[in-house]
Coordinates of C-alpha atoms in Angstrom, one line a residue:
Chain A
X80 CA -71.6 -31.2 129.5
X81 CA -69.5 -33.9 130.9
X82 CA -67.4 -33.3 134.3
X83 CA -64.3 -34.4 132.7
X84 CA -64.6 -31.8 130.3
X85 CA -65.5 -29.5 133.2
X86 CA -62.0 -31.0 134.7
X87 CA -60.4 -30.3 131.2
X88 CA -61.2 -26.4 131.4
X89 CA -60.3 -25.9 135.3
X90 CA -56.7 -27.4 134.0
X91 CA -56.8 -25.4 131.3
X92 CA -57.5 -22.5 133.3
X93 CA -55.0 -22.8 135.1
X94 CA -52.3 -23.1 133.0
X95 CA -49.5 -20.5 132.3
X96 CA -50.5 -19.7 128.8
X97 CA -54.0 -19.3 130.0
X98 CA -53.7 -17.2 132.4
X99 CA -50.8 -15.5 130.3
X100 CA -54.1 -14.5 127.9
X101 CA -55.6 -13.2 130.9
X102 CA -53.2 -10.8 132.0
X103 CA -52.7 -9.0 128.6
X104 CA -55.3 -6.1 128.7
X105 CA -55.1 -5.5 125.2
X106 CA -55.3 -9.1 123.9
X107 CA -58.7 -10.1 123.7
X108 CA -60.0 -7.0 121.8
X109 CA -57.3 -7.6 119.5
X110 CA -58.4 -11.0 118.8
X111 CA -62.2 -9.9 118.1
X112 CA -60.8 -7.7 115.9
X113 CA -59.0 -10.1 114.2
X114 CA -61.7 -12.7 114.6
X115 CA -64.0 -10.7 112.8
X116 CA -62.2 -9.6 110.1
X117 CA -61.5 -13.2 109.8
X118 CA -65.1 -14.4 109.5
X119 CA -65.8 -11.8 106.7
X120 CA -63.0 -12.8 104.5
X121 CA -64.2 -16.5 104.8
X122 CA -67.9 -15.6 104.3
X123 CA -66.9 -13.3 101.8
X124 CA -64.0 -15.2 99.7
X125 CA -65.9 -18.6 100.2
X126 CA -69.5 -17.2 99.7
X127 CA -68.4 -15.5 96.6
X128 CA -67.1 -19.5 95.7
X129 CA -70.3 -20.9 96.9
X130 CA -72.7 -18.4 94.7
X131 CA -70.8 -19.3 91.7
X132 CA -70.4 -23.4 91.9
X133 CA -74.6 -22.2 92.6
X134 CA -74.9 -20.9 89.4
X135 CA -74.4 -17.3 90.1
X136 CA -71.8 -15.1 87.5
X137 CA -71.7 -17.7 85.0
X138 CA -68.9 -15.9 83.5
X139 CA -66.6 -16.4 86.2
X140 CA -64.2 -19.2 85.3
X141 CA -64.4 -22.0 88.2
X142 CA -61.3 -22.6 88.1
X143 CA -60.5 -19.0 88.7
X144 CA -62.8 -18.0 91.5
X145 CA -61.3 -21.5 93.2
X146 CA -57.8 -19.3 92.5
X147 CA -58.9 -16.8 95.4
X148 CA -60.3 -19.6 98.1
X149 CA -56.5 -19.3 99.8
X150 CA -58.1 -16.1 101.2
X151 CA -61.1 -17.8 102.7
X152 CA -58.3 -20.3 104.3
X153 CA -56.5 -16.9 105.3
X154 CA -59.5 -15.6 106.9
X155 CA -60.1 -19.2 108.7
X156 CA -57.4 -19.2 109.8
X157 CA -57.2 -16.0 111.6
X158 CA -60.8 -16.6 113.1
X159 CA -59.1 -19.8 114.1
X160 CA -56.1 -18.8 115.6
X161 CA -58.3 -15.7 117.7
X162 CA -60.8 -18.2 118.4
X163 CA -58.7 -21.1 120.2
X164 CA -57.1 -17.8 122.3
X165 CA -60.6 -17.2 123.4
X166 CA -61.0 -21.1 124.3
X167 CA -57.6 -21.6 125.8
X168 CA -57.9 -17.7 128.0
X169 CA -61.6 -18.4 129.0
X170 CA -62.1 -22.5 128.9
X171 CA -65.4 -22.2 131.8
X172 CA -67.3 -19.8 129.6
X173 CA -67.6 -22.3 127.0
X174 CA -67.6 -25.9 128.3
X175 CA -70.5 -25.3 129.2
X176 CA -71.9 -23.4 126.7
X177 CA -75.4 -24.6 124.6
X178 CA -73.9 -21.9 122.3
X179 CA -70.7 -23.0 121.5
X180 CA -71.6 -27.0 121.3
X181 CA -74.0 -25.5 118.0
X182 CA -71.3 -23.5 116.9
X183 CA -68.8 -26.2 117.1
X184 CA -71.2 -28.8 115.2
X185 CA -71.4 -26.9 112.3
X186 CA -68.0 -25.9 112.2
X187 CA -67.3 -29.6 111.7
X188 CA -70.1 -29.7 109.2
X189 CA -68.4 -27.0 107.3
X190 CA -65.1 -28.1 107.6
X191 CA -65.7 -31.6 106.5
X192 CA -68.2 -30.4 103.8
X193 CA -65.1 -28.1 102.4
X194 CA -62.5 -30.7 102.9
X195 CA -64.5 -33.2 100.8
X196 CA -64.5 -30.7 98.1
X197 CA -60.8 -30.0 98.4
X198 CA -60.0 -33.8 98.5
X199 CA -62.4 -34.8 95.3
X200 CA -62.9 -32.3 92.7
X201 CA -59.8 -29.3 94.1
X202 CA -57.3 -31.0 91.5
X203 CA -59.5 -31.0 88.4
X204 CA -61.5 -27.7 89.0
X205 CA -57.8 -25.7 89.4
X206 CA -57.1 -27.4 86.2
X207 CA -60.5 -26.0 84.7
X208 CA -62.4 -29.5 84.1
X209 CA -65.0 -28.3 85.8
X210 CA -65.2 -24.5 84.0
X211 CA -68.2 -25.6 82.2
X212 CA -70.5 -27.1 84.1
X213 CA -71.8 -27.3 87.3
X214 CA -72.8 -30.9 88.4
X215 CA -75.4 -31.3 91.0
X216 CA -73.2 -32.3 93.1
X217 CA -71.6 -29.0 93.6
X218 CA -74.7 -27.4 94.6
X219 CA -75.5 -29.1 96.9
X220 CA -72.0 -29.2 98.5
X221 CA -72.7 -24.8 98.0
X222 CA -75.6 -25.1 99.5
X223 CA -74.3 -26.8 102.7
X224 CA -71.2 -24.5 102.9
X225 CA -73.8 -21.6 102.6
X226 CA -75.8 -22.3 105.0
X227 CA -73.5 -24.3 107.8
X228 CA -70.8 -20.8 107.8
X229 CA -73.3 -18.9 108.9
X230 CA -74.8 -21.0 111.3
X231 CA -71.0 -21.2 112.4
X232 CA -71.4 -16.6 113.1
X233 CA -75.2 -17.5 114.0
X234 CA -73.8 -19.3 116.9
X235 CA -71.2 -18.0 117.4
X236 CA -72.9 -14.5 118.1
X237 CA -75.5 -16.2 120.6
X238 CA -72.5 -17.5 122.8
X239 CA -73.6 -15.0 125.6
X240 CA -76.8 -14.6 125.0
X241 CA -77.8 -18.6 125.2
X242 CA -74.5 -19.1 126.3
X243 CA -72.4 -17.6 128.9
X244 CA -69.4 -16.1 127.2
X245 CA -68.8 -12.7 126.5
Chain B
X50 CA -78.3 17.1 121.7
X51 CA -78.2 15.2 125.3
X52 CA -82.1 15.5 125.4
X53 CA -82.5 13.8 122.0
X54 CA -80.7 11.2 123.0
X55 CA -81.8 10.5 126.5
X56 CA -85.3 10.6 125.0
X57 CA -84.5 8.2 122.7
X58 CA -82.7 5.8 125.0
X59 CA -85.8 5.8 127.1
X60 CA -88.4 5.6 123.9
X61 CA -90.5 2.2 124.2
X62 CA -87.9 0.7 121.0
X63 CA -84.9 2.1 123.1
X64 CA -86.0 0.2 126.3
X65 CA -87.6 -3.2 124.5
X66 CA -84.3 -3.2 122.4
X67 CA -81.9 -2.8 125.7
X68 CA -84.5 -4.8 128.4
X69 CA -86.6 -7.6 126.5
X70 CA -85.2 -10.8 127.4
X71 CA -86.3 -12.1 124.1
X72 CA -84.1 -13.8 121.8
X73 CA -85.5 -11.6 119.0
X74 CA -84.7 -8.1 120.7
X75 CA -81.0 -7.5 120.7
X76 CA -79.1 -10.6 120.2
X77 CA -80.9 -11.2 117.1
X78 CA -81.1 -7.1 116.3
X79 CA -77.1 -8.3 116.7
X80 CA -76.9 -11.0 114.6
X81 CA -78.1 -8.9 111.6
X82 CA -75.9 -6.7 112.3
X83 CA -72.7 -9.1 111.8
X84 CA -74.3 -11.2 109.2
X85 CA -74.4 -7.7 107.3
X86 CA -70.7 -6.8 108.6
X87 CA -69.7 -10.2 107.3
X88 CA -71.6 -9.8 103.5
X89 CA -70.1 -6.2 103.0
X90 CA -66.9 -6.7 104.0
X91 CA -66.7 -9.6 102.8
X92 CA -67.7 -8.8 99.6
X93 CA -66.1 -5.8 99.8
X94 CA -62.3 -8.1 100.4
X95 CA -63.3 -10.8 97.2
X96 CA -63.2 -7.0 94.7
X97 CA -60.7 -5.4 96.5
X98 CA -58.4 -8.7 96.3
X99 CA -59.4 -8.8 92.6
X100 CA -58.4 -5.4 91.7
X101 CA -55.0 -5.7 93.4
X102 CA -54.2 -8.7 91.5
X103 CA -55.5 -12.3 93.0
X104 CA -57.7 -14.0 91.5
X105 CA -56.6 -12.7 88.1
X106 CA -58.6 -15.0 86.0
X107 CA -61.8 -13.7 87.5
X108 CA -64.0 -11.8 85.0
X109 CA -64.4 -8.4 86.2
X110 CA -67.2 -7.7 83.9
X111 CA -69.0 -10.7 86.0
X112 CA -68.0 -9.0 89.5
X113 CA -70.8 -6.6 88.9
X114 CA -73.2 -8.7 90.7
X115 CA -71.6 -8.6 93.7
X116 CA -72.3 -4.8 94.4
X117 CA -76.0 -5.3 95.1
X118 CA -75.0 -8.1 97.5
X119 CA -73.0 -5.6 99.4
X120 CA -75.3 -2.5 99.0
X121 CA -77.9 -5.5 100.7
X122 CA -75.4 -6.0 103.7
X123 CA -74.8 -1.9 104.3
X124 CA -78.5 -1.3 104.3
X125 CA -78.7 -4.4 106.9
X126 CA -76.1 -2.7 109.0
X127 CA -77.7 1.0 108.3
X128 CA -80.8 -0.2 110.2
X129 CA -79.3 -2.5 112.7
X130 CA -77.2 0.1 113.7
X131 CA -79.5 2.8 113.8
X132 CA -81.5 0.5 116.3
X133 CA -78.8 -0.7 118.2
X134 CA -77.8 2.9 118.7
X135 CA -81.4 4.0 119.8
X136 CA -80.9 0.8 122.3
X137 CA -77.7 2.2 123.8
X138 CA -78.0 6.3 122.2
X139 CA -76.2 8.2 125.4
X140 CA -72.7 6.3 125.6
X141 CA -72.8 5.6 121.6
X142 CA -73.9 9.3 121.1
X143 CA -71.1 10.9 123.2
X144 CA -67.9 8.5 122.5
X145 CA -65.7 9.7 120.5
X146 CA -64.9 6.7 118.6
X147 CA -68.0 6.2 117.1
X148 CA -68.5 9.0 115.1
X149 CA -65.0 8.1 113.6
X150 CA -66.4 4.8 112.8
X151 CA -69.3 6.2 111.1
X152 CA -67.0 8.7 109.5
X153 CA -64.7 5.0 108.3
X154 CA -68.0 3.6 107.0
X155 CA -69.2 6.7 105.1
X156 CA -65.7 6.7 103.6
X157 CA -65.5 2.9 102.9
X158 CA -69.3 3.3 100.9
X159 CA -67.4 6.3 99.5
X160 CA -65.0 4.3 98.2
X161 CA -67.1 1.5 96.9
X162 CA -69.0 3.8 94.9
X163 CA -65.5 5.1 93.1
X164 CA -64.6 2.0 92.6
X165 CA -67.8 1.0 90.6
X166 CA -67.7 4.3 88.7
X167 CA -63.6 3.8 88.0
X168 CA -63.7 0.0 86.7
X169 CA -67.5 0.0 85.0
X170 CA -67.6 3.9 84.1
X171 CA -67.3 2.6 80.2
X172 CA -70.0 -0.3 80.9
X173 CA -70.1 -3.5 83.0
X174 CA -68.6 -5.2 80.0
X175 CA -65.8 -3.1 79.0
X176 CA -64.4 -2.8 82.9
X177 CA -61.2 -0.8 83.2
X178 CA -58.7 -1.8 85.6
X179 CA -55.7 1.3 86.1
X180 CA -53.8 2.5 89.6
X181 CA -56.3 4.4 90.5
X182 CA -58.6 0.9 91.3
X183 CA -55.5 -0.4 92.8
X184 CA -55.0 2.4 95.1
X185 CA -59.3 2.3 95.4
X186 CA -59.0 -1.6 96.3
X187 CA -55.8 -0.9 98.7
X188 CA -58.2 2.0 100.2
X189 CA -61.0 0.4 100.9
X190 CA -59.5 -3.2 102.3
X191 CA -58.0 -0.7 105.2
X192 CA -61.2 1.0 105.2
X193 CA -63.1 -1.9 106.4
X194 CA -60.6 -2.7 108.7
X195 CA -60.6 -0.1 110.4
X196 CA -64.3 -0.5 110.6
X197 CA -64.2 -3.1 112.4
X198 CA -61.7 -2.5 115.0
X199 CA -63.8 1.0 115.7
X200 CA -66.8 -1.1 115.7
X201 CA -65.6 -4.0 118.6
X202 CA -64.0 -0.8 120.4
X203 CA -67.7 -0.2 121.1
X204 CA -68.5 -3.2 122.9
X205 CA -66.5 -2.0 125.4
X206 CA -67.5 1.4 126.3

């Protein structure tokens, strides 16, 4: 990738926080920890969401599974929080990284795809419009957050293997 | 004990799992294995949240399909772990912390399976929600977790 970003990381490196991250034994286990169990609550909470809007349990109210997506932000946002500890501790090992460009991509991907759901149909599926049918539409929007989360842990576990992190 | 386990770090799966630079050895052996974590726990969390009272307006009675989903992600992680161990079967074999893991995960499926019996014991449509699949739920959500934090305390042994 570009030198600037290259310059970007040796900064961050160097800051105080960084190398705060650095000093703190403990603190990067704790954060796979917590990264993990963060990436199964999404996949679970918003998979779960995804197989429904799908066509799966038809006799789960929308409206109602949509109830329990504040876990799948939950779980996003403890991945999240872990995962820009990793970033701002380590910046070289991912700068540079095949790996984490992928897993970046389709992190937009899936955060768009689930912020355009949010944004057009969130208010009228909590309501229950939607509790009846499932408009193409929806699929295909299930169908992209299905497949671009797990590209998201797909890449995410090759970081040292195509990458360099560990 | 130590024989068995030598012998199968050095069997011909043991050293193509550990040595093969290939993509498809152990990162992808890897992958699987977090792809499973990430189906049965997670599926696991969407119940267990459920029975402790989110998502209330979920149909229980349609929550039955999700147990095959998970039983799919344990048997995932049965074999990839079995052959990640093999890869790796002298450290994981002799650390402490993994037969406690293995003990967490044998408990967690425990669980999972009382919790089927207690909410679907009169039939998938007449499921019964009481304490005791709270206190399951509760169980189990701590279960997992603990799962996992035995299971990254690995990577660095």
């Amino acid at each position: 990738m570009g030198s600037a970003l290259e310059a970007f990381a040796y900064w961050l490196r160097e800051t105080q926080i960084s190398q705060a991250i650095r000093v703190l034994p403990w603190l990067w286990p704790v954060c796979e920890i917590l990264h993990f169990f963060g990436l199964s609550l999404l996949v679970g909470v918003a998979g779960f969401f995804d197989l429904r809007l799908l066509g799966f349990m038809p006799g789960v109210r929308l409206s109602a599974a949509w109830s329990l997506m504040p876990w799948a932000k939950v779980g996003f946002g403890l991945a999240a929080i872990t995962g820009l500890t990793f970033f701002v501790g380590a910046p070289d090992q991912y700068v540079n990284n095949l790996a984490f460009l992928f897993k970046v991509i389709f992190l937009l991907v899936a955060g768009a795809n689930a912020l355009y759901f949010e944004v057009a149909y969130g208010k009228r599926v909590a309501e229950g419009a939607a509790d009846d049918r499932s408009p193409g539409a929806f699929k295909a929007i299930a169908a992209v957050s299905l497949a671009s989360w797990l590209l998201v842990v797909y890449w995410g576990r090759m970081l040292p293997f195509i990458g360099n992190a560990f | 004990m130590m024989e068995l386990l030598v012998s199968l770090e050095n069997s011909g799966f043991g050293v193509w799992l550990r040595e093969s630079p290939s993509i498809w050895a152990y990162p992808a052996i890897l992958t699987l294995h977090t792809l499973g974590l990430a189906v049965l726990v997670g599926g696991n969390a969407v119940v267990d949240l459920r029975l402790l009272g989110y998502g209330r307006g979920i149909a229980l009675s349609s929550l039955d399909t999700l147990f095959p989903v998970m039983w799919a992600g344990f048997w995932v992680n049965a074999i990839s772990g079995v052959a990640l161990f093999v890869g790796d079967a002298t450290t994981k074999g002799t650390t402490q912390v993994f037969v406690w893991k293995l003990v967490i995960i044998a408990a967690g499926v425990l669980v999972l399976v009382a919790i089927r019996r207690t909410v679907y014991g009169r039939g998938v449509d007449a499921p019964v929600e009481s304490p005791i699949s709270r206190v399951l739920a509760a169980t189990s959500l701590a279960l997992w977790f603990l799962a996992i934090v035995t299971g990254r305390y690995m990577a660095y042994v």
